[in-house]
mmCIF file of C-alpha atoms in Angstrom:
data_model
loop_
_atom_site.group_PDB
_atom_site.id
_atom_site.type_symbol
_atom_site.label_atom_id
_atom_site.label_comp_id
_atom_site.label_asym_id
_atom_site.label_seq_id
_atom_site.Cartn_x
_atom_site.Cartn_y
_atom_site.Cartn_z
ATOM 1 C CA UNK A 1 23.151 -11.592 -22.279
ATOM 2 C CA UNK A 2 21.325 -14.848 -21.673
ATOM 3 C CA UNK A 3 18.869 -14.876 -18.772
ATOM 4 C CA UNK A 4 20.290 -18.217 -17.614
ATOM 5 C CA UNK A 5 23.725 -16.601 -17.290
ATOM 6 C CA UNK A 6 22.331 -13.695 -15.236
ATOM 7 C CA UNK A 7 20.438 -16.070 -12.930
ATOM 8 C CA UNK A 8 23.610 -18.045 -12.319
ATOM 9 C CA UNK A 9 25.937 -15.080 -11.836
ATOM 10 C CA UNK A 10 23.633 -13.228 -9.446
ATOM 11 C CA UNK A 11 22.406 -16.385 -7.728
ATOM 12 C CA UNK A 12 18.742 -15.581 -8.388
ATOM 13 C CA UNK A 13 15.881 -17.804 -7.351
ATOM 14 C CA UNK A 14 13.699 -19.083 -10.209
ATOM 15 C CA UNK A 15 9.981 -19.352 -9.404
ATOM 16 C CA UNK A 16 8.695 -20.200 -12.874
ATOM 17 C CA UNK A 17 9.594 -21.040 -16.466
ATOM 18 C CA UNK A 18 13.043 -22.389 -15.678
ATOM 19 C CA UNK A 19 13.105 -24.163 -19.049
ATOM 20 C CA UNK A 20 12.956 -20.820 -20.885
ATOM 21 C CA UNK A 21 15.968 -19.149 -19.257
ATOM 22 C CA UNK A 22 18.389 -20.425 -21.858
ATOM 23 C CA UNK A 23 16.401 -18.894 -24.739
ATOM 24 C CA UNK A 24 15.788 -15.424 -23.369
ATOM 25 C CA UNK A 25 18.223 -12.752 -24.469
ATOM 26 C CA UNK A 26 18.175 -9.855 -22.014
ATOM 27 C CA UNK A 27 19.105 -6.299 -23.005
ATOM 28 C CA UNK A 28 19.076 -4.623 -19.578
ATOM 29 C CA UNK A 29 16.776 -3.940 -16.654
ATOM 30 C CA UNK A 30 14.211 -1.443 -15.399
ATOM 31 C CA UNK A 31 13.571 -0.800 -11.720
ATOM 32 C CA UNK A 32 10.161 0.545 -10.699
ATOM 33 C CA UNK A 33 7.143 -0.242 -8.547
ATOM 34 C CA UNK A 34 4.782 1.968 -10.525
ATOM 35 C CA UNK A 35 2.998 0.026 -13.225
ATOM 36 C CA UNK A 36 2.288 3.010 -15.450
ATOM 37 C CA UNK A 37 5.928 4.009 -15.271
ATOM 38 C CA UNK A 38 6.927 0.566 -16.534
ATOM 39 C CA UNK A 39 4.175 0.732 -19.162
ATOM 40 C CA UNK A 40 5.531 4.058 -20.364
ATOM 41 C CA UNK A 41 9.276 3.606 -20.069
ATOM 42 C CA UNK A 42 10.473 -0.011 -19.889
ATOM 43 C CA UNK A 43 11.930 -1.490 -23.059
ATOM 44 C CA UNK A 44 11.387 -4.869 -24.663
ATOM 45 C CA UNK A 45 13.492 -7.712 -23.184
ATOM 46 C CA UNK A 46 14.499 -5.839 -20.054
ATOM 47 C CA UNK A 47 14.267 -7.497 -16.633
ATOM 48 C CA UNK A 48 11.730 -5.719 -14.439
ATOM 49 C CA UNK A 49 12.967 -5.254 -10.860
ATOM 50 C CA UNK A 50 10.044 -4.676 -8.470
ATOM 51 C CA UNK A 51 8.363 -5.500 -5.178
ATOM 52 C CA UNK A 52 4.910 -5.699 -6.767
ATOM 53 C CA UNK A 53 3.745 -9.296 -6.845
ATOM 54 C CA UNK A 54 0.178 -9.334 -8.120
ATOM 55 C CA UNK A 55 -1.314 -10.469 -11.424
ATOM 56 C CA UNK A 56 -1.237 -7.049 -13.055
ATOM 57 C CA UNK A 57 2.543 -7.167 -13.061
ATOM 58 C CA UNK A 58 2.298 -9.984 -15.558
ATOM 59 C CA UNK A 59 -0.206 -8.145 -17.698
ATOM 60 C CA UNK A 60 2.250 -5.246 -17.956
ATOM 61 C CA UNK A 61 5.272 -7.518 -18.522
ATOM 62 C CA UNK A 62 3.453 -9.405 -21.243
ATOM 63 C CA UNK A 63 2.142 -6.310 -23.043
ATOM 64 C CA UNK A 64 5.627 -4.785 -23.017
ATOM 65 C CA UNK A 65 7.421 -8.045 -23.946
ATOM 66 C CA UNK A 66 9.714 -7.866 -20.929
ATOM 67 C CA UNK A 67 12.305 -10.598 -20.362
ATOM 68 C CA UNK A 68 11.469 -11.479 -16.742
ATOM 69 C CA UNK A 69 10.119 -10.174 -13.453
ATOM 70 C CA UNK A 70 12.632 -9.996 -10.613
ATOM 71 C CA UNK A 71 11.097 -9.759 -7.133
ATOM 72 C CA UNK A 72 13.296 -8.091 -4.524
ATOM 73 C CA UNK A 73 13.624 -8.368 -0.700
ATOM 74 C CA UNK A 74 12.933 -12.099 -0.599
ATOM 75 C CA UNK A 75 9.350 -11.600 -1.802
ATOM 76 C CA UNK A 76 7.744 -14.853 -2.980
ATOM 77 C CA UNK A 77 5.123 -14.839 -5.732
ATOM 78 C CA UNK A 78 1.713 -16.331 -4.976
ATOM 79 C CA UNK A 79 0.434 -19.394 -6.849
ATOM 80 C CA UNK A 80 -1.847 -17.295 -9.037
ATOM 81 C CA UNK A 81 1.074 -15.225 -10.233
ATOM 82 C CA UNK A 82 3.225 -18.276 -10.913
ATOM 83 C CA UNK A 83 0.426 -19.935 -12.910
ATOM 84 C CA UNK A 84 -0.171 -16.804 -14.949
ATOM 85 C CA UNK A 85 3.554 -16.436 -15.640
ATOM 86 C CA UNK A 86 3.656 -19.955 -17.024
ATOM 87 C CA UNK A 87 0.791 -19.111 -19.353
ATOM 88 C CA UNK A 88 2.507 -15.925 -20.505
ATOM 89 C CA UNK A 89 5.926 -17.597 -20.615
ATOM 90 C CA UNK A 90 7.586 -14.849 -18.597
ATOM 91 C CA UNK A 91 9.907 -16.134 -15.840
ATOM 92 C CA UNK A 92 9.534 -14.868 -12.291
ATOM 93 C CA UNK A 93 12.808 -14.576 -10.430
ATOM 94 C CA UNK A 94 13.658 -13.600 -6.884
ATOM 95 C CA UNK A 95 16.465 -12.154 -4.802
ATOM 96 C CA UNK A 96 17.067 -11.406 -1.124
ATOM 97 C CA UNK A 97 18.631 -8.089 -2.065
ATOM 98 C CA UNK A 98 16.801 -4.740 -2.050
ATOM 99 C CA UNK A 99 16.176 -2.938 -5.352
ATOM 100 C CA UNK A 100 19.228 -0.638 -5.118
ATOM 101 C CA UNK A 101 21.727 -3.458 -4.619
ATOM 102 C CA UNK A 102 20.360 -5.825 -7.236
ATOM 103 C CA UNK A 103 19.973 -2.980 -9.748
ATOM 104 C CA UNK A 104 23.626 -2.121 -9.149
ATOM 105 C CA UNK A 105 24.710 -5.692 -9.681
ATOM 106 C CA UNK A 106 22.780 -5.893 -12.933
ATOM 107 C CA UNK A 107 24.186 -2.553 -14.010
ATOM 108 C CA UNK A 108 27.695 -3.922 -13.516
ATOM 109 C CA UNK A 109 26.881 -6.986 -15.589
ATOM 110 C CA UNK A 110 25.681 -4.891 -18.492
ATOM 111 C CA UNK A 111 27.811 -1.775 -18.428
ATOM 112 C CA UNK A 112 31.132 -2.547 -16.757
ATOM 113 C CA UNK B 1 -13.311 -5.663 -37.876
ATOM 114 C CA UNK B 2 -15.057 -4.935 -34.648
ATOM 115 C CA UNK B 3 -14.316 -6.250 -31.159
ATOM 116 C CA UNK B 4 -16.097 -5.679 -27.869
ATOM 117 C CA UNK B 5 -15.050 -6.271 -24.283
ATOM 118 C CA UNK B 6 -16.681 -5.649 -20.930
ATOM 119 C CA UNK B 7 -14.868 -4.319 -17.858
ATOM 120 C CA UNK B 8 -16.011 -4.638 -14.256
ATOM 121 C CA UNK B 9 -15.073 -1.894 -11.815
ATOM 122 C CA UNK B 10 -12.703 -3.087 -9.107
ATOM 123 C CA UNK B 11 -11.769 -6.303 -10.901
ATOM 124 C CA UNK B 12 -8.009 -5.801 -11.092
ATOM 125 C CA UNK B 13 -7.268 -9.400 -11.955
ATOM 126 C CA UNK B 14 -9.045 -8.925 -15.296
ATOM 127 C CA UNK B 15 -7.383 -5.609 -16.165
ATOM 128 C CA UNK B 16 -5.346 -6.045 -19.293
ATOM 129 C CA UNK B 17 -7.459 -8.777 -20.836
ATOM 130 C CA UNK B 18 -8.717 -6.613 -23.698
ATOM 131 C CA UNK B 19 -5.237 -5.158 -24.294
ATOM 132 C CA UNK B 20 -3.802 -8.639 -24.500
ATOM 133 C CA UNK B 21 -6.510 -9.776 -26.980
ATOM 134 C CA UNK B 22 -6.018 -6.682 -29.145
ATOM 135 C CA UNK B 23 -2.260 -7.242 -29.117
ATOM 136 C CA UNK B 24 -2.754 -10.772 -30.454
ATOM 137 C CA UNK B 25 -5.152 -9.584 -33.162
ATOM 138 C CA UNK B 26 -2.812 -6.795 -34.326
ATOM 139 C CA UNK B 27 0.128 -9.204 -34.382
ATOM 140 C CA UNK B 28 -1.834 -11.514 -36.660
ATOM 141 C CA UNK B 29 -2.553 -8.547 -38.919
ATOM 142 C CA UNK B 30 1.195 -7.877 -39.125
ATOM 143 C CA UNK B 31 0.985 -4.391 -37.716
ATOM 144 C CA UNK B 32 4.415 -2.918 -36.872
ATOM 145 C CA UNK B 33 5.359 -4.193 -33.368
ATOM 146 C CA UNK B 34 6.307 -0.670 -32.248
ATOM 147 C CA UNK B 35 2.872 0.609 -33.206
ATOM 148 C CA UNK B 36 1.227 -2.375 -31.473
ATOM 149 C CA UNK B 37 3.092 -1.513 -28.292
ATOM 150 C CA UNK B 38 1.893 2.086 -28.370
ATOM 151 C CA UNK B 39 -1.680 0.952 -28.913
ATOM 152 C CA UNK B 40 -1.671 -1.555 -26.060
ATOM 153 C CA UNK B 41 0.029 0.835 -23.621
ATOM 154 C CA UNK B 42 -2.749 3.366 -24.217
ATOM 155 C CA UNK B 43 -5.480 0.734 -24.058
ATOM 156 C CA UNK B 44 -4.105 -0.864 -20.893
ATOM 157 C CA UNK B 45 -4.116 2.507 -19.144
ATOM 158 C CA UNK B 46 -7.717 3.052 -20.237
ATOM 159 C CA UNK B 47 -8.690 -0.394 -18.947
ATOM 160 C CA UNK B 48 -7.019 0.205 -15.591
ATOM 161 C CA UNK B 49 -8.772 3.565 -15.278
ATOM 162 C CA UNK B 50 -12.167 1.899 -15.614
ATOM 163 C CA UNK B 51 -11.227 -0.830 -13.103
ATOM 164 C CA UNK B 52 -9.780 1.696 -10.645
ATOM 165 C CA UNK B 53 -12.439 4.397 -10.854
ATOM 166 C CA UNK B 54 -15.703 3.269 -12.479
ATOM 167 C CA UNK B 55 -18.529 0.825 -11.721
ATOM 168 C CA UNK B 56 -18.415 -0.800 -15.121
ATOM 169 C CA UNK B 57 -17.406 -0.119 -18.672
ATOM 170 C CA UNK B 58 -17.086 -1.421 -22.180
ATOM 171 C CA UNK B 59 -14.461 -1.318 -24.882
ATOM 172 C CA UNK B 60 -15.097 -1.228 -28.580
ATOM 173 C CA UNK B 61 -12.243 -1.599 -31.054
ATOM 174 C CA UNK B 62 -12.733 -0.950 -34.759
ATOM 175 C CA UNK B 63 -9.860 -2.016 -36.953
ATOM 176 C CA UNK B 64 -9.520 -1.204 -40.630
ATOM 177 C CA UNK B 65 -6.563 -1.340 -42.993
ATOM 178 C CA UNK B 66 -5.056 1.916 -41.799
ATOM 179 C CA UNK B 67 -5.997 2.450 -38.175
ATOM 180 C CA UNK B 68 -7.511 1.263 -34.940
ATOM 181 C CA UNK B 69 -10.204 3.274 -33.196
ATOM 182 C CA UNK B 70 -10.859 2.272 -29.611
ATOM 183 C CA UNK B 71 -13.655 3.698 -27.512
ATOM 184 C CA UNK B 72 -13.817 3.015 -23.794
ATOM 185 C CA UNK B 73 -17.098 4.025 -22.182
ATOM 186 C CA UNK B 74 -17.754 3.740 -18.477
ATOM 187 C CA UNK B 75 -20.425 4.366 -15.910
ATOM 188 C CA UNK B 76 -18.713 5.998 -12.986
ATOM 189 C CA UNK B 77 -17.813 9.201 -11.189
ATOM 190 C CA UNK B 78 -16.629 11.022 -14.315
ATOM 191 C CA UNK B 79 -13.761 13.508 -14.453
ATOM 192 C CA UNK B 80 -14.464 16.983 -13.051
ATOM 193 C CA UNK B 81 -11.494 18.736 -14.641
ATOM 194 C CA UNK B 82 -10.016 16.924 -17.643
ATOM 195 C CA UNK B 83 -7.079 19.356 -18.019
ATOM 196 C CA UNK B 84 -6.104 18.757 -14.407
ATOM 197 C CA UNK B 85 -6.493 14.983 -14.844
ATOM 198 C CA UNK B 86 -4.108 15.163 -17.815
ATOM 199 C CA UNK B 87 -1.396 16.621 -15.572
ATOM 200 C CA UNK B 88 1.364 14.143 -14.867
ATOM 201 C CA UNK B 89 1.257 13.158 -11.184
ATOM 202 C CA UNK B 90 -2.349 14.164 -10.581
ATOM 203 C CA UNK B 91 -4.431 11.252 -9.308
ATOM 204 C CA UNK B 92 -7.664 10.607 -7.442
ATOM 205 C CA UNK B 93 -6.927 6.895 -6.938
ATOM 206 C CA UNK B 94 -7.597 5.236 -3.581
ATOM 207 C CA UNK B 95 -4.762 4.177 -1.305
ATOM 208 C CA UNK B 96 -5.528 0.517 -2.071
ATOM 209 C CA UNK B 97 -5.082 1.177 -5.783
ATOM 210 C CA UNK B 98 -1.849 3.086 -5.109
ATOM 211 C CA UNK B 99 -0.413 0.233 -3.069
ATOM 212 C CA UNK B 100 -0.723 -1.967 -6.136
ATOM 213 C CA UNK B 101 1.518 0.433 -8.023
ATOM 214 C CA UNK B 102 -1.280 2.203 -9.886
ATOM 215 C CA UNK B 103 -2.607 5.693 -9.314
ATOM 216 C CA UNK B 104 0.630 7.559 -9.887
ATOM 217 C CA UNK B 105 -1.067 10.050 -12.161
ATOM 218 C CA UNK B 106 0.627 8.688 -15.255
ATOM 219 C CA UNK B 107 -2.272 6.915 -16.960
ATOM 220 C CA UNK B 108 -3.804 9.717 -18.994
ATOM 221 C CA UNK B 109 -0.407 11.220 -19.926
ATOM 222 C CA UNK B 110 0.672 7.743 -21.081
ATOM 223 C CA UNK B 111 -2.450 7.511 -23.235
ATOM 224 C CA UNK B 112 -1.780 10.912 -24.753
ATOM 225 C CA UNK B 113 1.825 10.009 -25.551
ATOM 226 C CA UNK B 114 0.962 6.671 -27.098
ATOM 227 C CA UNK B 115 -2.198 7.340 -29.111
ATOM 228 C CA UNK B 116 -2.207 9.447 -32.263
ATOM 229 C CA UNK B 117 -5.527 10.982 -31.251
ATOM 230 C CA UNK B 118 -7.011 11.043 -27.757
ATOM 231 C CA UNK B 119 -10.471 12.409 -27.052
ATOM 232 C CA UNK B 120 -12.055 12.443 -23.615
ATOM 233 C CA UNK B 121 -15.637 13.365 -22.790
ATOM 234 C CA UNK B 122 -16.888 13.135 -19.261
ATOM 235 C CA UNK B 123 -19.910 13.994 -17.127
ATOM 236 C CA UNK B 124 -19.482 14.092 -13.380
ATOM 237 C CA UNK B 125 -21.687 11.512 -11.712
ATOM 238 C CA UNK B 126 -22.388 9.696 -14.982
ATOM 239 C CA UNK B 127 -19.228 8.489 -16.653
ATOM 240 C CA UNK B 128 -16.437 8.965 -19.114
ATOM 241 C CA UNK B 129 -15.862 8.233 -22.791
ATOM 242 C CA UNK B 130 -12.306 7.875 -24.025
ATOM 243 C CA UNK B 131 -11.500 7.588 -27.718
ATOM 244 C CA UNK B 132 -8.057 6.397 -28.814
ATOM 245 C CA UNK B 133 -7.125 6.439 -32.483
ATOM 246 C CA UNK B 134 -3.816 5.177 -33.808
ATOM 247 C CA UNK B 135 -2.710 4.888 -37.416
ATOM 248 C CA UNK B 136 -0.678 1.860 -38.419
ATOM 249 C CA UNK B 137 1.605 3.894 -40.678
ATOM 250 C CA UNK B 138 2.841 7.305 -39.618
#
């Protein structure tokens, strides 16, 4: 599923790399706030749902070739994170919802 | 080919720099993307360990046609009980490090899972040497 479609359907906020949304093909999502867990278990082109909003999140997302970072609970990324995400070409998205709700909504998009 | 990187203890914003460089180099060498991923997962964990626990460290990566051999050497507190440190969930990370989503006791197990060979030597009060070897073809 295209990232642009997911952003539209779930009414997600886009903090960076809006121009890339159309070209990113998403395969699913992974919800975790532990970086090593994501390093070990997340799969390429998944959306990473998290509340962590520091630079290391991008290092992990980039090394694992993740599709996007989705910040929950209305968390806004800082400028440093946005700049880094533009360099790495990984979009940062946001939602007001908590992790459980947004994970459920994404689950429905992919599996129902 | 030989590459060297320095790591500063506590500098979280730089953690992952060496992994990212190595990923680019291996991509250029047309190494299987799945193998690249395993290598960088292990290396990233090693980098974060130095940043989270040690004063400073250095990374050396030797690449030849069949494998990569990475050694990460640090000056730091060392590991008192390596077997215990290898246990999933065991961590000595500070609360600050944990708040960032590190320190869940998954780093060393992740390295073990993702490297073909993992060797750790450590002296308490002096530092730790981690060797990660991965073959490009299994």
